[in-house]
Amino acid sequence: MVFDVLADDLVPSDLTPEECQELENIRRRKQELLADIQRLKDEIAEVTNEIENLGSTEEKKNMQRNKQVAMGRKKFNMDPKKGIQFLIENDLLKNTCEDIAQFLYKGEGLNKTAIGDYLGERDEFNIQVLHAFVELHEFTDLNLVQALRQFLWSFRLPGEAQKIDRMMEAFAQRYCQCNPGVFQSTDTCYVLSFAIIMLNTSLHNPNVKDKPTAERFIAMNRGINDGGDLPEELLQNLYESIKNEPFKIPEDDGNDLTHTFFNPDREGWLLKLGGRVKTWKRRWFILTDNCLYYFEYTTDKEPRGIIPLENLSIREVEDSKKPNCFELYIPDNKDQVIKACKTEADGRVVEGNHTVYRISAPTPEEKEEWIKCIKAAISRDPFYEMLAARKKKVSSTKRH
Amino acid sequence: TVAPPWTPPRAPLLSLSPVPQKPCQAGLGGAGGCARGALLPFPCPDTPALLCCRSGDQAGLDGAGGCARGALLPFPCPDSPPCCAAGVATRLSRRRVSCRDLGRVDCDGWLLKKKDHVGFMAQKWKRCWLVLKGHTLYWYNHPNDERAAGLINVATYSLESTREQKKKYVFQLCHQTYKPFVFAAETLADLSMWVSRLVTAKTKYTLAHKDVPDKEEDCYSETEAEDPDDETPRHRSDSVNRGTLRGLRAVPSCSMPLSPWPDPAGEDLESLMLCLRQGGVSLMGQRRFLTQEQCRKSFLRRNKNPHINERVHAVRALQSTLKAKLAELQALEQLLGEAALTSDAFRRWKEEHQELYQELREGWAGQQGQGAHGDQHSPQEEAAEP
């Protein structure tokens, strides 16, 4: 019997000498890790700081206060929440919805993408700021397109469906408040606003080949006025206005830092089963931007593989070899082999076969988390359903 | 030019089968400058994997076969010597052409294509983007796809009318041996246009050739489904901005989610939504990342400023590595935290953390190999896992 001499009490332990040695090595390894971790944190802080200071042109000889305002704006543009926090802490901004809304509405030196991100957040406080922000817009006697032009120029509408929903809901309420009687309900205004935005994209985006006519647009909006139709003349005017002049949208010029940093939904080691050759390989997975990327090493600059999540489904599975498994697959083609292709070194194109992506997580908890995050990423564009649900609600209140 | 109106025939079938015609007349112009009037697609230097015949001294051969300029040619011309570029191109490669690569085409537009196999309660028709170039008819799930979902050598098929339940303006391409392809147009005008263009294409071909190929790969080609790639063997790469296209990657596109075909009679906002989906754009018109290549570019290029971009990637690598080390630490603490560790428990831990344990052992073996100079510090920034 070996005594575990490293424990506080001399507890009889059944570990072999080899195992004791391993344990010792593991303790040493832990110390190394702690050192590595600290070093990594320091380095991250250093590089982040470096990036923050890149591209700063002005503020050389400004007064302290201006310098702080400029710093606050820069921080906001990289991370709105932190920027606001900084400004409040330095007494440059009051911690009230109205004050912050004013700051955003004025928007001086602020990136409109960052403004949109902030206004779209789910937090109760952010929602209040959103409402205060919308109140600052004056829509009285403007037609819906004019109001939308003004609204959509004041910030850049984010991509996430829930955020869009909140912001357009706030818009619709404000518009109806300013122009009572134009629409039977706020929902009508909401749905029509969406229709107009989609119309704008359809008519003016070169990638969209199917461009609706005025007649089709009018037909598409039948029944949205709480079951009734909006006057054709109104819809015709709105159509013409968009057709003649597209919305002016704040540009994302690719130079600002607002969406530059990686902010993955989730990342970690997972085991992945190969397609043709059925071996399990350990890969570092990163879930971001609606896509699953995987790497051989965490330090690889380029992903080894990419799994766009559009149109995929996910399900839990049992595997004989590995625990905590789930699969990514195309739902329509259960029995068909999904043909993929790969380019061989000499440029030949060869068909490959990949039915599903089977993945094993280290623990059941991690499996659950991954599934949850991937599901959220897959359904990141539920506004088809959201719009359909709203529209159904509007049409079902028939008033014949 | 307005196409002649299509009059539905009284007889059940109106057939335009390929029949031998007298040799073509010199002087017919084509888009590619071929003396015999066939249409040559534009040369595409970026696509080495496509079937490409380089019969250098065969200037003047029509487009389906030998091409002096090494242009894209989906179907070999029966007259030309089959001298292909090095490398075997499978029939799949002929579909690996995007609309953009096709350049000038004879005709394109949306049509409904009848599906071969339809599940219970599933849609019978699929909306596709059709492109006619020369005597090849390509179809895509949407115009921005990197490659076509299928193609037909219309010279080998007969153009016929047909009847379909719930579809008024239909035509089909039939073959003696292989399956037919049925298409439906939205309007009479569309149907007229397509029929007229197909007739023209077929006529041009038959005037220029004596016979019509028969092998399946010369008649049509299609894929069953599109999906992300299998793992491709590649080297480790350290560079961030590799530029845009690195030659054609194998990039199958994702198919659009199938939604019911908007019925013109009861059209509503869902169809407006579909317009955007099919354009591959979001509500506000941003490109959506549907293909691997788009996802790859979006990952690599975070900022226009290359210096910032490089630093951002550096931060990403550091943060991922940090997360990996924290996870490893957690695993070790799970073991070390045990007050009275038993052999059994240790074994279980090793089982649960197989990969980590394996690496630790390799690390220790390496250290032992270094003898007394066992390096206590693990390499900076390198992931613990080889």
mmCIF file with all atom_site columns, N, CA, C and O in Angstrom, chain A residues 175-202:
data_model
loop_
_atom_site.group_PDB
_atom_site.id
_atom_site.type_symbol
_atom_site.label_atom_id
_atom_site.label_alt_id
_atom_site.label_comp_id
_atom_site.label_asym_id
_atom_site.label_entity_id
_atom_site.label_seq_id
_atom_site.pdbx_PDB_ins_code
_atom_site.Cartn_x
_atom_site.Cartn_y
_atom_site.Cartn_z
_atom_site.occupancy
_atom_site.B_iso_or_equiv
_atom_site.pdbx_formal_charge
_atom_site.auth_seq_id
_atom_site.auth_comp_id
_atom_site.auth_asym_id
_atom_site.auth_atom_id
_atom_site.pdbx_PDB_model_num
ATOM 1   N N  . TYR A 1 175 ? -44.881 56.415 -35.267 1.00 0.00 ? 175 TYR A N  1
ATOM 2   C CA . TYR A 1 175 ? -45.492 56.943 -36.485 1.00 0.00 ? 175 TYR A CA 1
ATOM 3   C C  . TYR A 1 175 ? -47.000 57.101 -36.310 1.00 0.00 ? 175 TYR A C  1
ATOM 4   O O  . TYR A 1 175 ? -47.581 58.127 -36.680 1.00 0.00 ? 175 TYR A O  1
ATOM 5   N N  . CYS A 1 176 ? -47.611 56.082 -35.733 1.00 0.00 ? 176 CYS A N  1
ATOM 6   C CA . CYS A 1 176 ? -49.066 56.142 -35.547 1.00 0.00 ? 176 CYS A CA 1
ATOM 7   C C  . CYS A 1 176 ? -49.457 57.210 -34.541 1.00 0.00 ? 176 CYS A C  1
ATOM 8   O O  . CYS A 1 176 ? -50.509 57.835 -34.645 1.00 0.00 ? 176 CYS A O  1
ATOM 9   N N  . GLN A 1 177 ? -48.596 57.410 -33.568 1.00 0.00 ? 177 GLN A N  1
ATOM 10  C CA . GLN A 1 177 ? -48.819 58.466 -32.573 1.00 0.00 ? 177 GLN A CA 1
ATOM 11  C C  . GLN A 1 177 ? -48.801 59.840 -33.258 1.00 0.00 ? 177 GLN A C  1
ATOM 12  O O  . GLN A 1 177 ? -49.638 60.693 -32.980 1.00 0.00 ? 177 GLN A O  1
ATOM 13  N N  . CYS A 1 178 ? -47.864 60.013 -34.189 1.00 0.00 ? 178 CYS A N  1
ATOM 14  C CA . CYS A 1 178 ? -47.740 61.291 -34.884 1.00 0.00 ? 178 CYS A CA 1
ATOM 15  C C  . CYS A 1 178 ? -48.797 61.474 -35.965 1.00 0.00 ? 178 CYS A C  1
ATOM 16  O O  . CYS A 1 178 ? -49.124 62.614 -36.331 1.00 0.00 ? 178 CYS A O  1
ATOM 17  N N  . ASN A 1 179 ? -49.279 60.376 -36.512 1.00 0.00 ? 179 ASN A N  1
ATOM 18  C CA . ASN A 1 179 ? -50.227 60.445 -37.623 1.00 0.00 ? 179 ASN A CA 1
ATOM 19  C C  . ASN A 1 179 ? -51.425 59.538 -37.370 1.00 0.00 ? 179 ASN A C  1
ATOM 20  O O  . ASN A 1 179 ? -51.590 58.504 -38.030 1.00 0.00 ? 179 ASN A O  1
ATOM 21  N N  . PRO A 1 180 ? -52.277 59.920 -36.410 1.00 0.00 ? 180 PRO A N  1
ATOM 22  C CA . PRO A 1 180 ? -53.403 59.034 -36.095 1.00 0.00 ? 180 PRO A CA 1
ATOM 23  C C  . PRO A 1 180 ? -54.377 58.952 -37.267 1.00 0.00 ? 180 PRO A C  1
ATOM 24  O O  . PRO A 1 180 ? -54.521 59.899 -38.026 1.00 0.00 ? 180 PRO A O  1
ATOM 25  N N  . GLY A 1 181 ? -54.971 57.781 -37.428 1.00 0.00 ? 181 GLY A N  1
ATOM 26  C CA . GLY A 1 181 ? -56.000 57.613 -38.444 1.00 0.00 ? 181 GLY A CA 1
ATOM 27  C C  . GLY A 1 181 ? -55.497 57.112 -39.770 1.00 0.00 ? 181 GLY A C  1
ATOM 28  O O  . GLY A 1 181 ? -56.282 56.643 -40.602 1.00 0.00 ? 181 GLY A O  1
ATOM 29  N N  . VAL A 1 182 ? -54.191 57.192 -39.999 1.00 0.00 ? 182 VAL A N  1
ATOM 30  C CA . VAL A 1 182 ? -53.695 56.704 -41.286 1.00 0.00 ? 182 VAL A CA 1
ATOM 31  C C  . VAL A 1 182 ? -53.827 55.186 -41.368 1.00 0.00 ? 182 VAL A C  1
ATOM 32  O O  . VAL A 1 182 ? -54.205 54.620 -42.391 1.00 0.00 ? 182 VAL A O  1
ATOM 33  N N  . PHE A 1 183 ? -53.511 54.530 -40.262 1.00 0.00 ? 183 PHE A N  1
ATOM 34  C CA . PHE A 1 183 ? -53.603 53.067 -40.209 1.00 0.00 ? 183 PHE A CA 1
ATOM 35  C C  . PHE A 1 183 ? -54.557 52.653 -39.105 1.00 0.00 ? 183 PHE A C  1
ATOM 36  O O  . PHE A 1 183 ? -54.664 53.315 -38.084 1.00 0.00 ? 183 PHE A O  1
ATOM 37  N N  . GLN A 1 184 ? -55.231 51.515 -39.337 1.00 0.00 ? 184 GLN A N  1
ATOM 38  C CA . GLN A 1 184 ? -56.162 51.011 -38.335 1.00 0.00 ? 184 GLN A CA 1
ATOM 39  C C  . GLN A 1 184 ? -55.451 50.631 -37.050 1.00 0.00 ? 184 GLN A C  1
ATOM 40  O O  . GLN A 1 184 ? -56.003 50.723 -35.971 1.00 0.00 ? 184 GLN A O  1
ATOM 41  N N  . SER A 1 185 ? -54.216 50.152 -37.191 1.00 0.00 ? 185 SER A N  1
ATOM 42  C CA . SER A 1 185 ? -53.492 49.705 -35.998 1.00 0.00 ? 185 SER A CA 1
ATOM 43  C C  . SER A 1 185 ? -51.996 49.850 -36.219 1.00 0.00 ? 185 SER A C  1
ATOM 44  O O  . SER A 1 185 ? -51.529 50.018 -37.340 1.00 0.00 ? 185 SER A O  1
ATOM 45  N N  . THR A 1 186 ? -51.273 49.790 -35.118 1.00 0.00 ? 186 THR A N  1
ATOM 46  C CA . THR A 1 186 ? -49.819 49.838 -35.194 1.00 0.00 ? 186 THR A CA 1
ATOM 47  C C  . THR A 1 186 ? -49.283 48.661 -35.994 1.00 0.00 ? 186 THR A C  1
ATOM 48  O O  . THR A 1 186 ? -48.300 48.796 -36.715 1.00 0.00 ? 186 THR A O  1
ATOM 49  N N  . ASP A 1 187 ? -49.945 47.537 -35.886 1.00 0.00 ? 187 ASP A N  1
ATOM 50  C CA . ASP A 1 187 ? -49.500 46.347 -36.615 1.00 0.00 ? 187 ASP A CA 1
ATOM 51  C C  . ASP A 1 187 ? -49.498 46.579 -38.116 1.00 0.00 ? 187 ASP A C  1
ATOM 52  O O  . ASP A 1 187 ? -48.601 46.130 -38.830 1.00 0.00 ? 187 ASP A O  1
ATOM 53  N N  . THR A 1 188 ? -50.525 47.273 -38.591 1.00 0.00 ? 188 THR A N  1
ATOM 54  C CA . THR A 1 188 ? -50.594 47.580 -40.019 1.00 0.00 ? 188 THR A CA 1
ATOM 55  C C  . THR A 1 188 ? -49.374 48.393 -40.428 1.00 0.00 ? 188 THR A C  1
ATOM 56  O O  . THR A 1 188 ? -48.734 48.112 -41.444 1.00 0.00 ? 188 THR A O  1
ATOM 57  N N  . CYS A 1 189 ? -49.076 49.396 -39.611 1.00 0.00 ? 189 CYS A N  1
ATOM 58  C CA . CYS A 1 189 ? -47.940 50.269 -39.897 1.00 0.00 ? 189 CYS A CA 1
ATOM 59  C C  . CYS A 1 189 ? -46.654 49.449 -39.896 1.00 0.00 ? 189 CYS A C  1
ATOM 60  O O  . CYS A 1 189 ? -45.795 49.627 -40.761 1.00 0.00 ? 189 CYS A O  1
ATOM 61  N N  . TYR A 1 190 ? -46.565 48.553 -38.926 1.00 0.00 ? 190 TYR A N  1
ATOM 62  C CA . TYR A 1 190 ? -45.377 47.685 -38.806 1.00 0.00 ? 190 TYR A CA 1
ATOM 63  C C  . TYR A 1 190 ? -45.192 46.840 -40.063 1.00 0.00 ? 190 TYR A C  1
ATOM 64  O O  . TYR A 1 190 ? -44.121 46.816 -40.663 1.00 0.00 ? 190 TYR A O  1
ATOM 65  N N  . VAL A 1 191 ? -46.265 46.150 -40.451 1.00 0.00 ? 191 VAL A N  1
ATOM 66  C CA . VAL A 1 191 ? -46.178 45.249 -41.602 1.00 0.00 ? 191 VAL A CA 1
ATOM 67  C C  . VAL A 1 191 ? -45.873 46.021 -42.881 1.00 0.00 ? 191 VAL A C  1
ATOM 68  O O  . VAL A 1 191 ? -45.018 45.624 -43.679 1.00 0.00 ? 191 VAL A O  1
ATOM 69  N N  . LEU A 1 192 ? -46.540 47.149 -43.040 1.00 0.00 ? 192 LEU A N  1
ATOM 70  C CA . LEU A 1 192 ? -46.301 47.926 -44.260 1.00 0.00 ? 192 LEU A CA 1
ATOM 71  C C  . LEU A 1 192 ? -44.875 48.469 -44.291 1.00 0.00 ? 192 LEU A C  1
ATOM 72  O O  . LEU A 1 192 ? -44.245 48.513 -45.351 1.00 0.00 ? 192 LEU A O  1
ATOM 73  N N  . SER A 1 193 ? -44.348 48.860 -43.139 1.00 0.00 ? 193 SER A N  1
ATOM 74  C CA . SER A 1 193 ? -42.968 49.345 -43.090 1.00 0.00 ? 193 SER A CA 1
ATOM 75  C C  . SER A 1 193 ? -42.009 48.265 -43.592 1.00 0.00 ? 193 SER A C  1
ATOM 76  O O  . SER A 1 193 ? -41.083 48.535 -44.344 1.00 0.00 ? 193 SER A O  1
ATOM 77  N N  . PHE A 1 194 ? -42.254 47.043 -43.151 1.00 0.00 ? 194 PHE A N  1
ATOM 78  C CA . PHE A 1 194 ? -41.432 45.928 -43.620 1.00 0.00 ? 194 PHE A CA 1
ATOM 79  C C  . PHE A 1 194 ? -41.556 45.744 -45.120 1.00 0.00 ? 194 PHE A C  1
ATOM 80  O O  . PHE A 1 194 ? -40.574 45.515 -45.816 1.00 0.00 ? 194 PHE A O  1
ATOM 81  N N  . ALA A 1 195 ? -42.794 45.842 -45.578 1.00 0.00 ? 195 ALA A N  1
ATOM 82  C CA . ALA A 1 195 ? -43.036 45.671 -47.010 1.00 0.00 ? 195 ALA A CA 1
ATOM 83  C C  . ALA A 1 195 ? -42.257 46.708 -47.800 1.00 0.00 ? 195 ALA A C  1
ATOM 84  O O  . ALA A 1 195 ? -41.660 46.407 -48.827 1.00 0.00 ? 195 ALA A O  1
ATOM 85  N N  . ILE A 1 196 ? -42.242 47.921 -47.285 1.00 0.00 ? 196 ILE A N  1
ATOM 86  C CA . ILE A 1 196 ? -41.533 48.992 -47.983 1.00 0.00 ? 196 ILE A CA 1
ATOM 87  C C  . ILE A 1 196 ? -40.029 48.756 -47.967 1.00 0.00 ? 196 ILE A C  1
ATOM 88  O O  . ILE A 1 196 ? -39.347 48.966 -48.974 1.00 0.00 ? 196 ILE A O  1
ATOM 89  N N  . ILE A 1 197 ? -39.525 48.313 -46.846 1.00 0.00 ? 197 ILE A N  1
ATOM 90  C CA . ILE A 1 197 ? -38.087 48.050 -46.769 1.00 0.00 ? 197 ILE A CA 1
ATOM 91  C C  . ILE A 1 197 ? -37.700 46.932 -47.742 1.00 0.00 ? 197 ILE A C  1
ATOM 92  O O  . ILE A 1 197 ? -36.713 47.029 -48.478 1.00 0.00 ? 197 ILE A O  1
ATOM 93  N N  . MET A 1 198 ? -38.515 45.894 -47.770 1.00 0.00 ? 198 MET A N  1
ATOM 94  C CA . MET A 1 198 ? -38.235 44.793 -48.703 1.00 0.00 ? 198 MET A CA 1
ATOM 95  C C  . MET A 1 198 ? -38.364 45.268 -50.147 1.00 0.00 ? 198 MET A C  1
ATOM 96  O O  . MET A 1 198 ? -37.576 44.884 -51.017 1.00 0.00 ? 198 MET A O  1
ATOM 97  N N  . LEU A 1 199 ? -39.339 46.127 -50.376 1.00 0.00 ? 199 LEU A N  1
ATOM 98  C CA . LEU A 1 199 ? -39.506 46.670 -51.719 1.00 0.00 ? 199 LEU A CA 1
ATOM 99  C C  . LEU A 1 199 ? -38.270 47.445 -52.136 1.00 0.00 ? 199 LEU A C  1
ATOM 100 O O  . LEU A 1 199 ? -37.767 47.290 -53.251 1.00 0.00 ? 199 LEU A O  1
ATOM 101 N N  . ASN A 1 200 ? -37.763 48.247 -51.217 1.00 0.00 ? 200 ASN A N  1
ATOM 102 C CA . ASN A 1 200 ? -36.577 49.043 -51.498 1.00 0.00 ? 200 ASN A CA 1
ATOM 103 C C  . ASN A 1 200 ? -35.405 48.142 -51.901 1.00 0.00 ? 200 ASN A C  1
ATOM 104 O O  . ASN A 1 200 ? -34.716 48.407 -52.881 1.00 0.00 ? 200 ASN A O  1
ATOM 105 N N  . THR A 1 201 ? -35.206 47.080 -51.143 1.00 0.00 ? 201 THR A N  1
ATOM 106 C CA . THR A 1 201 ? -34.107 46.169 -51.447 1.00 0.00 ? 201 THR A CA 1
ATOM 107 C C  . THR A 1 201 ? -34.344 45.462 -52.777 1.00 0.00 ? 201 THR A C  1
ATOM 108 O O  . THR A 1 201 ? -33.436 45.364 -53.602 1.00 0.00 ? 201 THR A O  1
ATOM 109 N N  . SER A 1 202 ? -35.563 45.000 -52.998 1.00 0.00 ? 202 SER A N  1
ATOM 110 C CA . SER A 1 202 ? -35.864 44.297 -54.249 1.00 0.00 ? 202 SER A CA 1
ATOM 111 C C  . SER A 1 202 ? -35.619 45.169 -55.464 1.00 0.00 ? 202 SER A C  1
ATOM 112 O O  . SER A 1 202 ? -35.048 44.734 -56.454 1.00 0.00 ? 202 SER A O  1
#
